[in-house]
Tab-separated table of C-alpha atoms in Angstrom:
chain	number	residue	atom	x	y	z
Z	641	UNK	CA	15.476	13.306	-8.608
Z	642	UNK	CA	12.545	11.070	-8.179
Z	643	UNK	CA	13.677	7.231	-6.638
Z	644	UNK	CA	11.924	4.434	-8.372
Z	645	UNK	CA	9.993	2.299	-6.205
Z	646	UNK	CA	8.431	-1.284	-6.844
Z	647	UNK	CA	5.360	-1.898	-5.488
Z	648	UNK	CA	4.627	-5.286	-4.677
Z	649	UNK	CA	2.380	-7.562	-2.572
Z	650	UNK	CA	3.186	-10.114	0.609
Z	651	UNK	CA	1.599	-12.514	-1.322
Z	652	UNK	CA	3.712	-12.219	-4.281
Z	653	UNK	CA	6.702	-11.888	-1.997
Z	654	UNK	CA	6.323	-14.856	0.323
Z	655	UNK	CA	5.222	-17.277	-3.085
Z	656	UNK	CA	8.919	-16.333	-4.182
Z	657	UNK	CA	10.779	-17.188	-1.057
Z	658	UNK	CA	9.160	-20.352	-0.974
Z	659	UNK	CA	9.707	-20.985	-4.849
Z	660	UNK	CA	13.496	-19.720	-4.220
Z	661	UNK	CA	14.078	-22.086	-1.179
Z	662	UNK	CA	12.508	-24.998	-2.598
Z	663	UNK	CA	14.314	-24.202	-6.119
Z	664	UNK	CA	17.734	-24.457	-4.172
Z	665	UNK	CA	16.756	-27.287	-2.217
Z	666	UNK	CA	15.650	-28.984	-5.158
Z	667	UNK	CA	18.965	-28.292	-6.757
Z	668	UNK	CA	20.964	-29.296	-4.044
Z	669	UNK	CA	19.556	-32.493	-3.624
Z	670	UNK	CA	19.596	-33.091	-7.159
Z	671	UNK	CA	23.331	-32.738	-7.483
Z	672	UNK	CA	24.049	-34.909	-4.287
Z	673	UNK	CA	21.642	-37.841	-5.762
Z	674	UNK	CA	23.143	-37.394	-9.010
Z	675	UNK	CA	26.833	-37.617	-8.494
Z	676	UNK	CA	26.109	-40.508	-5.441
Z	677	UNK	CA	24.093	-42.486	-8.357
Z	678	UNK	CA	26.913	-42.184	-11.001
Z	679	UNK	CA	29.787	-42.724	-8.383
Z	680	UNK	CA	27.918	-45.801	-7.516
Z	681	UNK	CA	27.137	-46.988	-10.813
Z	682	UNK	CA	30.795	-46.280	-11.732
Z	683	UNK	CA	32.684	-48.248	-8.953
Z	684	UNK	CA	30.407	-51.378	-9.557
Z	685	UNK	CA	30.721	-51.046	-13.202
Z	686	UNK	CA	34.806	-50.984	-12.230
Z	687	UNK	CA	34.431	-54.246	-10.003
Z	688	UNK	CA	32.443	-55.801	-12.624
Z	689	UNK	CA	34.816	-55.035	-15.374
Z	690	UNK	CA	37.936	-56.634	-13.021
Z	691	UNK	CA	35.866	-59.886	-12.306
Z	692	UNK	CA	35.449	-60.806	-15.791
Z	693	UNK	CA	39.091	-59.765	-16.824
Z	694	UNK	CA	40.511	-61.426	-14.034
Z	695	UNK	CA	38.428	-64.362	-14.652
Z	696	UNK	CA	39.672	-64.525	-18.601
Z	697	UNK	CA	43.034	-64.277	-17.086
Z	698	UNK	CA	42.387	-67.563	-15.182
Z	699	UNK	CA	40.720	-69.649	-17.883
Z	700	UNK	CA	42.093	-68.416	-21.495
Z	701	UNK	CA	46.127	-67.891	-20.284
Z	702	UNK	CA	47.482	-68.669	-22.938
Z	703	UNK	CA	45.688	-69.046	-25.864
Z	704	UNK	CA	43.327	-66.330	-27.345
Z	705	UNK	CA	41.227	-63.765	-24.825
Z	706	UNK	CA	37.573	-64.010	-25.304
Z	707	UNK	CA	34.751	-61.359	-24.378
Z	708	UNK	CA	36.577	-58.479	-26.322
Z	709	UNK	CA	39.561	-58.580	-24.028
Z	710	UNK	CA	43.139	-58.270	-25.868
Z	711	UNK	CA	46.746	-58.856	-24.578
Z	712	UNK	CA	49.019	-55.733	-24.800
Z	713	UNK	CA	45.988	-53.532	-26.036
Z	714	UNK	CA	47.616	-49.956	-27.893
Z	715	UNK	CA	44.798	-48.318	-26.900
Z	716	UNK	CA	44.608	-49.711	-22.853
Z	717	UNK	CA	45.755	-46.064	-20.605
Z	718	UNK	CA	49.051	-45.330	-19.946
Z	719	UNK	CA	48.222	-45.004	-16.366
Z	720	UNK	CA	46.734	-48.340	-16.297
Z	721	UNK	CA	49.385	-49.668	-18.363
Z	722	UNK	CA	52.135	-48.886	-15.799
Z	723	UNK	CA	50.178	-50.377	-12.905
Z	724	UNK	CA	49.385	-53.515	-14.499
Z	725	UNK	CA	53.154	-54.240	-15.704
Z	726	UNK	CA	54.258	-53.246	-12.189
Z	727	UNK	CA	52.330	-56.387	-11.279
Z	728	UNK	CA	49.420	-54.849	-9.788
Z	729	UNK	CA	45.573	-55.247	-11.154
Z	730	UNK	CA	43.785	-52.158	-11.463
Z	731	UNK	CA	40.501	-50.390	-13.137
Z	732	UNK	CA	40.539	-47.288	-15.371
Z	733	UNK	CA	37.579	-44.706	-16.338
Z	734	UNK	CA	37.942	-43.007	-19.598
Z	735	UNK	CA	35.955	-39.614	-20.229
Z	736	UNK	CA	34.456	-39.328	-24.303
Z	737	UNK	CA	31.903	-37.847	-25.731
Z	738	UNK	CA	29.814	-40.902	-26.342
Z	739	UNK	CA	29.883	-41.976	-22.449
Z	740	UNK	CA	32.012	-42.794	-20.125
Z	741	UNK	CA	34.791	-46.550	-20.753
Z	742	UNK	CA	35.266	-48.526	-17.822
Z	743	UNK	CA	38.762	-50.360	-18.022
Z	744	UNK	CA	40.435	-53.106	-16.241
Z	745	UNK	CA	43.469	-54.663	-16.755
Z	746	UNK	CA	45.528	-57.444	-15.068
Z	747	UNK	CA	49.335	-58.374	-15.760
Z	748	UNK	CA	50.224	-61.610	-17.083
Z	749	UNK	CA	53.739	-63.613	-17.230
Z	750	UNK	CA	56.631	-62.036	-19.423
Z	751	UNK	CA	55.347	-58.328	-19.375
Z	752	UNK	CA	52.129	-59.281	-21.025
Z	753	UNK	CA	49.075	-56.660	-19.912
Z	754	UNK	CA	45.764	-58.362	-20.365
Z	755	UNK	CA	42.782	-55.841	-20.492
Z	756	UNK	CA	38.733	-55.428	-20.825
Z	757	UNK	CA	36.966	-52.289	-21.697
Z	758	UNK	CA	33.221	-51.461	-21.676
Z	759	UNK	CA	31.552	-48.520	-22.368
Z	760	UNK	CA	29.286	-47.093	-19.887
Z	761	UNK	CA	26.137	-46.854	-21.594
Z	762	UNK	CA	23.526	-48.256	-20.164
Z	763	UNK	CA	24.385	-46.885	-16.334
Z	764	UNK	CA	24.579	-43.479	-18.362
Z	765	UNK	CA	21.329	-44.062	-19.986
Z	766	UNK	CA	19.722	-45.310	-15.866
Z	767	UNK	CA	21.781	-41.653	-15.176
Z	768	UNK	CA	19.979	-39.405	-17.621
Z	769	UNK	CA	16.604	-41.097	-16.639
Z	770	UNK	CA	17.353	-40.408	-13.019
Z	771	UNK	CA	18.293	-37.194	-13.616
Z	772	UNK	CA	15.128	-36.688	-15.808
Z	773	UNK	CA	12.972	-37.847	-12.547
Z	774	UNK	CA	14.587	-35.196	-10.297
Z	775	UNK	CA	14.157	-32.371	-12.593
Z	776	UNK	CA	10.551	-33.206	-12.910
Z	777	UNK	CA	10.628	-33.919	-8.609
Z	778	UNK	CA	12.259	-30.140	-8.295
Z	779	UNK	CA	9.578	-28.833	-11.005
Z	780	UNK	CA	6.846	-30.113	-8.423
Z	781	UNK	CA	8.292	-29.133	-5.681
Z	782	UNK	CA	8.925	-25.570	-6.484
Z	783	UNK	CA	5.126	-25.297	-8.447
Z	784	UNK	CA	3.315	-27.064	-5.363
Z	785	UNK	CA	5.729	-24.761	-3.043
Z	786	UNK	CA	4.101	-21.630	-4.912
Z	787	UNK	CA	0.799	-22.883	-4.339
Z	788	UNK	CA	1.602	-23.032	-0.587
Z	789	UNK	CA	2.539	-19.692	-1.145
Z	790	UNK	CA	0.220	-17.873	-2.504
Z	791	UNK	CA	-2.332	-19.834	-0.007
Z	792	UNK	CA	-0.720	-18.810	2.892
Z	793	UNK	CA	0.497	-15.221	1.573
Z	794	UNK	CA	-2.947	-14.802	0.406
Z	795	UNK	CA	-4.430	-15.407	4.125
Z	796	UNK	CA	-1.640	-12.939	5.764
Z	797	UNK	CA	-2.475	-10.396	2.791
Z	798	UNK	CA	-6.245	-10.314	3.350
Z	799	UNK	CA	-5.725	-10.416	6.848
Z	800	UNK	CA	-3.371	-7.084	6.686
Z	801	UNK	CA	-5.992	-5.403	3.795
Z	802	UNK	CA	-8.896	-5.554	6.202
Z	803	UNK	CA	-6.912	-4.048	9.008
Z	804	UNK	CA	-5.734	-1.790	6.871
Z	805	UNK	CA	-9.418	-0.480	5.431
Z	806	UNK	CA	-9.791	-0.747	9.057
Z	807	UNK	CA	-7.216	1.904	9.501
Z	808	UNK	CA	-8.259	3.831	6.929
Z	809	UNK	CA	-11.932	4.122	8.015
Z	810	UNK	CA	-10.546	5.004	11.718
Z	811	UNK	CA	-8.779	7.602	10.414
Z	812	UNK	CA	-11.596	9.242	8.362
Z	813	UNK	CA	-13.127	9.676	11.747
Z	814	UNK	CA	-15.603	6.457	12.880
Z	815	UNK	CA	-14.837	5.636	16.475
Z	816	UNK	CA	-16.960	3.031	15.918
Z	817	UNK	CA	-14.552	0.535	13.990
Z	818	UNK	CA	-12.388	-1.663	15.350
Z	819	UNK	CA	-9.716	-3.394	13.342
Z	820	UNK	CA	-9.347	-6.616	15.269
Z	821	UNK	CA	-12.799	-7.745	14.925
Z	822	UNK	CA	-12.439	-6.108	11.019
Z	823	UNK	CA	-9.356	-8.920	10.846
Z	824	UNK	CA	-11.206	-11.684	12.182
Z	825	UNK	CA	-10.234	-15.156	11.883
Z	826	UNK	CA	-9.443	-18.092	14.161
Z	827	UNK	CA	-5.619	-18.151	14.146
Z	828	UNK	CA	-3.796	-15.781	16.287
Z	829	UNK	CA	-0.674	-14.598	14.423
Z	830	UNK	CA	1.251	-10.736	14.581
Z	831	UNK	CA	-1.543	-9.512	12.239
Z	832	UNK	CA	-3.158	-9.958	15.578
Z	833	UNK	CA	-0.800	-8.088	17.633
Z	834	UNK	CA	-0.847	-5.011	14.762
Z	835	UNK	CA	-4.866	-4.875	14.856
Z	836	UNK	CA	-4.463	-4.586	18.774
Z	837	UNK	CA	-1.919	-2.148	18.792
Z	838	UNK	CA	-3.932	0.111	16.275
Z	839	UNK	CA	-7.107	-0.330	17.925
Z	840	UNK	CA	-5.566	0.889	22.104
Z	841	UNK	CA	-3.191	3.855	19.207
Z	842	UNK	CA	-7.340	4.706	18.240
Z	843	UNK	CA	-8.695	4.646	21.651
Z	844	UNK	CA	-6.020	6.803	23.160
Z	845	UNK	CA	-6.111	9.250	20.441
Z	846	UNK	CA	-9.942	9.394	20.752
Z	847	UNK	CA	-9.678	10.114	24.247
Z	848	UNK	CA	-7.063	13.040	23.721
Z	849	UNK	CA	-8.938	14.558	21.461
Z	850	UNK	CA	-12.037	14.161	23.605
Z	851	UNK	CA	-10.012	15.613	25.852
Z	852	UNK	CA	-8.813	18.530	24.081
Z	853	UNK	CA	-12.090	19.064	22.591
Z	854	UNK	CA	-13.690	19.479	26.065
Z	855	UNK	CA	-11.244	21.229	27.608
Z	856	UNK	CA	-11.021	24.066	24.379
Z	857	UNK	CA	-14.611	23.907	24.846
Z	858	UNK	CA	-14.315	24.508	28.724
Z	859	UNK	CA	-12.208	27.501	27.758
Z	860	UNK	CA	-14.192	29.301	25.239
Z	861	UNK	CA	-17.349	28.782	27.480
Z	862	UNK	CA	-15.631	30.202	30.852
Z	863	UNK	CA	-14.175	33.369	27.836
Z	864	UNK	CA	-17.689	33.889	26.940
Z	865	UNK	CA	-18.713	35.924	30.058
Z	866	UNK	CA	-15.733	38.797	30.748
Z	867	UNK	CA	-15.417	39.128	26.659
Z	868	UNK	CA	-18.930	39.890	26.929
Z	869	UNK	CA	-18.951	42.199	29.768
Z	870	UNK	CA	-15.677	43.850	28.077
Z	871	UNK	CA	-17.398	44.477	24.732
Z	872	UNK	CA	-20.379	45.956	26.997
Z	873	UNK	CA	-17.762	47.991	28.586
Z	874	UNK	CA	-16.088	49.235	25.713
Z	875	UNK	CA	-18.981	50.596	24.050
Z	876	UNK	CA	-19.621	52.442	27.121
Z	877	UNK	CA	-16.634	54.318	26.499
Z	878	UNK	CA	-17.017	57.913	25.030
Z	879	UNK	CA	-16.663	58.131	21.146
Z	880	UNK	CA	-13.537	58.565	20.021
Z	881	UNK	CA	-10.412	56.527	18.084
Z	882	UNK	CA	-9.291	54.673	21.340
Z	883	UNK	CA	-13.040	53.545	21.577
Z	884	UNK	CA	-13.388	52.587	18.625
Z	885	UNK	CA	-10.127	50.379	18.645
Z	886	UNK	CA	-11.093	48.821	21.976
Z	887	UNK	CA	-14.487	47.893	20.550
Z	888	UNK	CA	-13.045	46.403	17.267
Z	889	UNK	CA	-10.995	43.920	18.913
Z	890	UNK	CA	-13.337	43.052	21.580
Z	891	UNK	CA	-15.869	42.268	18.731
Z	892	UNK	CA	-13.203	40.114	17.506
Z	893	UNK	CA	-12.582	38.184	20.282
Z	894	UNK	CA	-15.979	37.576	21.147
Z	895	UNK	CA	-16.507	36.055	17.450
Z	896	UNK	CA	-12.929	34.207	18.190
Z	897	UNK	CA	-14.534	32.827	21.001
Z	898	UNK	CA	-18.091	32.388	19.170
Z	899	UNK	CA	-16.169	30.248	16.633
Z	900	UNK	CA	-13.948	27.846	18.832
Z	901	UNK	CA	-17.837	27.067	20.411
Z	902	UNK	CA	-18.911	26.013	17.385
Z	903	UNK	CA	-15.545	24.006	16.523
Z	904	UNK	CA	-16.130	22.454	19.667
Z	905	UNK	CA	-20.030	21.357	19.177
Z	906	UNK	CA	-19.307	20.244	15.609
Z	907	UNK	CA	-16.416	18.110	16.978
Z	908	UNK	CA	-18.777	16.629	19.230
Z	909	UNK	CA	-20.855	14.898	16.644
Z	910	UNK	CA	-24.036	15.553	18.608
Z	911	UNK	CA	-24.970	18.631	16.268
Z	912	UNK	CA	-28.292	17.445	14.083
Z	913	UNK	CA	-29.843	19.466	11.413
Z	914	UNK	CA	-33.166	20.487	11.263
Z	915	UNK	CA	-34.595	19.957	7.899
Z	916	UNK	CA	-37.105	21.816	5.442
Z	917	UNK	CA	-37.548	21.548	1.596
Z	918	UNK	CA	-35.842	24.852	0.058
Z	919	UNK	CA	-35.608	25.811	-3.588
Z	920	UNK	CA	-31.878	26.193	-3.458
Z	921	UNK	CA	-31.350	28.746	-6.080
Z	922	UNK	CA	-33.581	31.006	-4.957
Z	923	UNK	CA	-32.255	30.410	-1.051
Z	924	UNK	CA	-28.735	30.899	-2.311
Z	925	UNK	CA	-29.563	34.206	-4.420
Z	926	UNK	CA	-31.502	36.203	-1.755
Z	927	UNK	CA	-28.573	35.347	1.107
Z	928	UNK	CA	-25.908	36.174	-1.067
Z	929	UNK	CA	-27.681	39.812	-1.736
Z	930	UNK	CA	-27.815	40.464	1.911
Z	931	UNK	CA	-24.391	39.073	2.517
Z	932	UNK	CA	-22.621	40.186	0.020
Z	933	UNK	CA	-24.301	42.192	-2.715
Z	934	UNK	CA	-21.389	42.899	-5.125
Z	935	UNK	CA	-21.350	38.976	-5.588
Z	936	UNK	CA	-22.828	37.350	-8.851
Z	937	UNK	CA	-24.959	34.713	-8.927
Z	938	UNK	CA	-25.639	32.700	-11.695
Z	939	UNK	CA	-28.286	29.798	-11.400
Z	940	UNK	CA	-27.979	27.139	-13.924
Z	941	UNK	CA	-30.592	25.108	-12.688
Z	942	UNK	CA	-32.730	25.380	-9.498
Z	943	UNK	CA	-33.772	22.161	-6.995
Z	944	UNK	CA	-35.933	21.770	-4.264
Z	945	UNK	CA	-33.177	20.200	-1.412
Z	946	UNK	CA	-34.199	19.283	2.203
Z	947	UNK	CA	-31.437	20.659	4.451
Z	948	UNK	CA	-30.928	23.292	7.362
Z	949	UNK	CA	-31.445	26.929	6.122
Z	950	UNK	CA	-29.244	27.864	9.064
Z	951	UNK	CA	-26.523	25.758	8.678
Z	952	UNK	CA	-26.716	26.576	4.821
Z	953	UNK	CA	-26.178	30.000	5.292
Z	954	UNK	CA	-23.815	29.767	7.726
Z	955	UNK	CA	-21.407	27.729	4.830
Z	956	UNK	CA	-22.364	30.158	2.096
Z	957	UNK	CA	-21.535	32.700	4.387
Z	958	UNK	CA	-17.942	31.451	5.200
Z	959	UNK	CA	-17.184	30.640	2.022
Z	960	UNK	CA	-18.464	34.162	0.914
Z	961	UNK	CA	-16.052	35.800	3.827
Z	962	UNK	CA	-12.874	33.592	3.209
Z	963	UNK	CA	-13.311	34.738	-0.935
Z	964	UNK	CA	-13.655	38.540	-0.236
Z	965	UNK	CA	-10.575	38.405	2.677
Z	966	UNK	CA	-8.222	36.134	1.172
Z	967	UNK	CA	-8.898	36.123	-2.433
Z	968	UNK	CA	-10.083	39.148	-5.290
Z	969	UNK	CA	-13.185	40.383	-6.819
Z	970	UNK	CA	-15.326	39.767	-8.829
Z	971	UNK	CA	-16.476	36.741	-6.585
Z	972	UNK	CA	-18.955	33.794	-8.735
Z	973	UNK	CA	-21.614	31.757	-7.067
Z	974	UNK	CA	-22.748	29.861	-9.532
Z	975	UNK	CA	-25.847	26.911	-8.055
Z	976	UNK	CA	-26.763	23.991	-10.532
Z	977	UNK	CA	-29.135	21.412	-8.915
Z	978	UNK	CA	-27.644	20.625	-6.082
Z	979	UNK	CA	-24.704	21.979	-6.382
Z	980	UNK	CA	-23.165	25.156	-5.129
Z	981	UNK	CA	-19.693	26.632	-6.343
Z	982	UNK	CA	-18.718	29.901	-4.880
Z	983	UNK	CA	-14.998	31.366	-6.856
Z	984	UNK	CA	-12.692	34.139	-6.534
Z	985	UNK	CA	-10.303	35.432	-8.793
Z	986	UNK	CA	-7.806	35.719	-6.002
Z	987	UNK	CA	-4.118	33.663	-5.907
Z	988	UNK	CA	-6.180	30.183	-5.215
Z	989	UNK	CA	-5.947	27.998	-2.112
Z	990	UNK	CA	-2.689	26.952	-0.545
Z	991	UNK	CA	-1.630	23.426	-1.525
Z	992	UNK	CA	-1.490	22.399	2.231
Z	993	UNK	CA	-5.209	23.394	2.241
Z	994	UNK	CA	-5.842	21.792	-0.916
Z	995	UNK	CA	-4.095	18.186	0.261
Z	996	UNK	CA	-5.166	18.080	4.171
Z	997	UNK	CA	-8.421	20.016	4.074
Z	998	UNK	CA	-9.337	23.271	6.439
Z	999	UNK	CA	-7.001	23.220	9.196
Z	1000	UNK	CA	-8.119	25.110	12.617
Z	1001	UNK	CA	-5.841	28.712	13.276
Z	1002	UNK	CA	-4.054	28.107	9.944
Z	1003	UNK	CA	-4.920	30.703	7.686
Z	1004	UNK	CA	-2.741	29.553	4.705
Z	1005	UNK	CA	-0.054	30.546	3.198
Z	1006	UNK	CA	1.490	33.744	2.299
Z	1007	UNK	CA	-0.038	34.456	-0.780
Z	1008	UNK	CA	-3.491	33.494	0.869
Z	1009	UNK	CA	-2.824	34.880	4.550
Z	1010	UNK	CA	-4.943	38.007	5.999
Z	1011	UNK	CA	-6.628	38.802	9.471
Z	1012	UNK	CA	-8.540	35.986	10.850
Z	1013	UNK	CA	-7.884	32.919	13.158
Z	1014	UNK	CA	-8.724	30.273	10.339
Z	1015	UNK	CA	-11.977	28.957	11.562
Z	1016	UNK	CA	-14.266	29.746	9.092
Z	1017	UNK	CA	-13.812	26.775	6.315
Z	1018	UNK	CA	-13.176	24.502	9.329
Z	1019	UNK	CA	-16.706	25.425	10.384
Z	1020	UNK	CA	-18.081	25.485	7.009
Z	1021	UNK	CA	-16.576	21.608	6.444
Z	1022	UNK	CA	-17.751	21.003	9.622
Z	1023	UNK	CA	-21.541	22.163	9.044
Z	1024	UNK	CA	-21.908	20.382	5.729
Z	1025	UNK	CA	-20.609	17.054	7.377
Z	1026	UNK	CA	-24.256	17.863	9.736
Z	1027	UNK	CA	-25.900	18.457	6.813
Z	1028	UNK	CA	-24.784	15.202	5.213
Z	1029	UNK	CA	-22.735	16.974	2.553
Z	1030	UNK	CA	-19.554	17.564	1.012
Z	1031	UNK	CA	-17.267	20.197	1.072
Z	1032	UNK	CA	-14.299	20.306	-1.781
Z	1033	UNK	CA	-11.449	22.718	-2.308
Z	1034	UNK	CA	-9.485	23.330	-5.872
Z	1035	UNK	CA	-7.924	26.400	-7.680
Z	1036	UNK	CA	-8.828	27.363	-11.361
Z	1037	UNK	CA	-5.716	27.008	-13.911
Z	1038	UNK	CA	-4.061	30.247	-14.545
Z	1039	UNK	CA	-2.510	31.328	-17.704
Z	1040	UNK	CA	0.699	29.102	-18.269
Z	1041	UNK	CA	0.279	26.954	-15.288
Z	1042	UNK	CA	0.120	23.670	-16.823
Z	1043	UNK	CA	3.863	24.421	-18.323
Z	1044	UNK	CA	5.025	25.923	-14.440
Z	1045	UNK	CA	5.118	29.549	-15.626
Z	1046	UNK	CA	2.133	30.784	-14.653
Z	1047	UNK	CA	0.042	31.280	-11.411
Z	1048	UNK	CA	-3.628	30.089	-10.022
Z	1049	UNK	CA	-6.531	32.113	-11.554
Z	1050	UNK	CA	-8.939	31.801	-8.639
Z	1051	UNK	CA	-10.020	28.990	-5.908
Z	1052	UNK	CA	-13.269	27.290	-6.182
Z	1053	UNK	CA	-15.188	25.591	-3.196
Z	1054	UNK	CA	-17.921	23.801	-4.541
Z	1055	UNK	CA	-20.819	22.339	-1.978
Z	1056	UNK	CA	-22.189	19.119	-3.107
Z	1057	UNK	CA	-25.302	18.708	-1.069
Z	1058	UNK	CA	-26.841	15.086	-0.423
Z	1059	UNK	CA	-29.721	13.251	-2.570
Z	1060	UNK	CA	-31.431	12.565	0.941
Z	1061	UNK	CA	-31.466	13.779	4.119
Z	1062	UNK	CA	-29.150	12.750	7.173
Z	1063	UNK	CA	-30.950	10.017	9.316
Z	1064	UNK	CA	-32.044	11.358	12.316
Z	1065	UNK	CA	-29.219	9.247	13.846
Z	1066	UNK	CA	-27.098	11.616	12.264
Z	1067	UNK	CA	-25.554	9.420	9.525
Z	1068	UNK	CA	-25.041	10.382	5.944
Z	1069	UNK	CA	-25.272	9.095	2.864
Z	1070	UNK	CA	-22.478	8.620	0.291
Z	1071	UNK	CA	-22.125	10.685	-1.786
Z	1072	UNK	CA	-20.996	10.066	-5.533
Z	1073	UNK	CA	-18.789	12.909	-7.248
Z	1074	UNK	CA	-19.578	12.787	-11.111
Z	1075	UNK	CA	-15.944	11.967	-12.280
């Protein structure tokens, strides 16, 4: 079962925590100011209200209450009502729909209740303004809050892209790069601290593999000699089966050996081709008939290409050899401009191969697996790199693959070789795939 996942940016992230904090504070406040203005409002409207009663009560005992106030009113609260004929003045607010009533009430001689009401209109209309101003306060605060936001998550989220193209071109090889200057910038933050990190993680793996490289290099040099002398000594031997066994698998170590040289140099990056103008069909046509006649070629259209004969050859020739061990006849190499495809109709290329690229002593998997120590595309991905070119991998659709039921119908390596030359710095152009 496949988890959904939500991609989204820092940006985008940090622009919502801000708007989310801000929204709550906003809110909070809003409530606090609110209920503190209409508590306020309220208990001077009350003291208001109990002035004006009580000063009615003082002038107009008596004789007729003016200002709207009534003696004994049927509608005054019971609540109220009690308090004021237990002798006690007192103020009363009554919820409605219309607003709020403010009441106050005072007790007069011989059980009379004398009483003032007002509705609360105006301090509700001041309320509904105020709260109008803070919704339009929070509105600001949370849109200019997102514009901080995105300003600032925009910064950390270039700042983390360039580190990681940084990465990226690090890890397609160019020891060259250096993500903290890629980052850049005058403020020191943990962007900082990352691009550090990465670039001593690049250094150290650089040197290992330096390391390794010189030290497999070391090896297969110091193997040279006695594999040589033993494949002298073998065929020394007098014919027979044992002789012939002996000299097989010296001849095989000695190209073992042969091979993990070449790894090595082409590691190095200090291999440079040596260029000449070639018609590239014909080239590809006359060393495919000495290296493998059975082969068809097919030349869609021919192009004169400056490149390395040798190295050439030594790519068509692995990709000839990997075809005829590991997949079935009849082999294609099919060259159109500059392009040359060479395809089996074997069980295809292992999907490991197909995602990662040649991998050194990995010959594949089962249904692709033979004698051999897995060298051969490495080398041939390795030469066309010197030649400035490119090297890609895919398997041909079988019958019923594209519903799961059926199996590959061949692998294809096509060799797409450069517009122009490698510098003689050894750098290569880019090279655009059509599609």
């Amino acid at each position: 079962m496949r988890r959904f996942t939500l991609r989204t940016g820092i940006r985008w992230k940090i622009t919502l925590a801000i708007a989310a904090v801000g929204a709550l504070t906003a809110l909070a406040l809003s409530l606090v100011v609110h209920s503190a203005a209409r508590v306020s409002m309220l208990e001077s409207a009350r003291e208001a209200e109990l002035e004006r009663v009580q000063f009615i009560a003082r002038t107009d005992a008596g004789r007729k209450p003016i200002w709207g106030a009534k003696l004994n009113d049927p509608d005054l609260p019971a609540e109220l009502r009690e308090k004021a004929r237990s002798g006690r003045r007192g103020t009363y607010v009554q919820e409605s729909r219309k607003g709020p009533v403010v009441w106050a009430a005072v007790p007069l001689g011989n059980g009379q209740v004398l009483s003032l009401s007002h509705r609360f209109q105006e301090s509700a209309n001041m309320v509904r303004d105020l709260d109008r101003a803070l919704v339009v306060g929070s509105l600001a605060v949370v849109i200019g809050g997102s514009a901080l936001g995105v300003l600032i998550g925009g910064q950390i989220s270039s700042r983390l892209r360039k580190a990681a193209a940084a990465a990226q071109r690090v890890a397609h090889g160019d020891p060259d790069v250096r993500v903290r200057d890629a980052v850049g910038g005058v403020v020191r933050d943990e962007t900082d601290d990352l691009a550090r990190a990465v670039d001593a993680m690049a250094d150290a793996l650089q040197q290992r593999l330096e390391a390794e490289r010189r030290v497999t290099a070391d090896i297969a040099h110091e193997l040279r000699t006695p594999v040589t002398g033993l494949l002298t000594a073998a065929e020394l031997l007098p014919p027979g089966r044992p002789t012939e066994l002996v000299l097989d698998r010296a001849r095989a170590m000695r190209a073992l050996v042969e091979d993990v040289l070449e790894v090595a140099r082409l590691d190095s990056a200090s291999e440079r081709a040596e260029l000449q103008d070639v018609a590239l069909g014909e080239f590809v046509s006359r060393r495919v008939s000495t290296l493998m006649p059975e082969a068809s070629v097919r030349v869609v259209a021919d192009e004169i290409v400056s490149t390395d004969p040798r190295r050439l050859e030594r790519i068509l020739g692995n990709l000839l050899a990997n075809a005829a061990r590991y997949g079935r006849p009849p082999i294609q190499v099919d060259i159109e401009g500059r392009v040359v495809r060479v395809r089996d109709h074997g069980p295809g290329f292992p999907e490991a191969l197909l995602l990662e690229g040649p991998s050194r002593f990995r010959t594949g998997s089962t249904d692709r697996a033979g004698v051999g120590h897995g060298l051969g595309l490495t080398i041939a991905e390795g030469q066309a790199r010197v030649l400035g070119a490119r090297l890609t991998f895919r398997n041909v659709a079988g019958p019923g693959e594209a519903t799961g039921e059926g199996a590959a119908a061949g692998a294809v390596a096509v060799l797409w070789l450069p517009e122009h030359a490698p510098t003689a710095t050894g750098s290569f152009p880019i090279i655009q795939l059509p599609g």
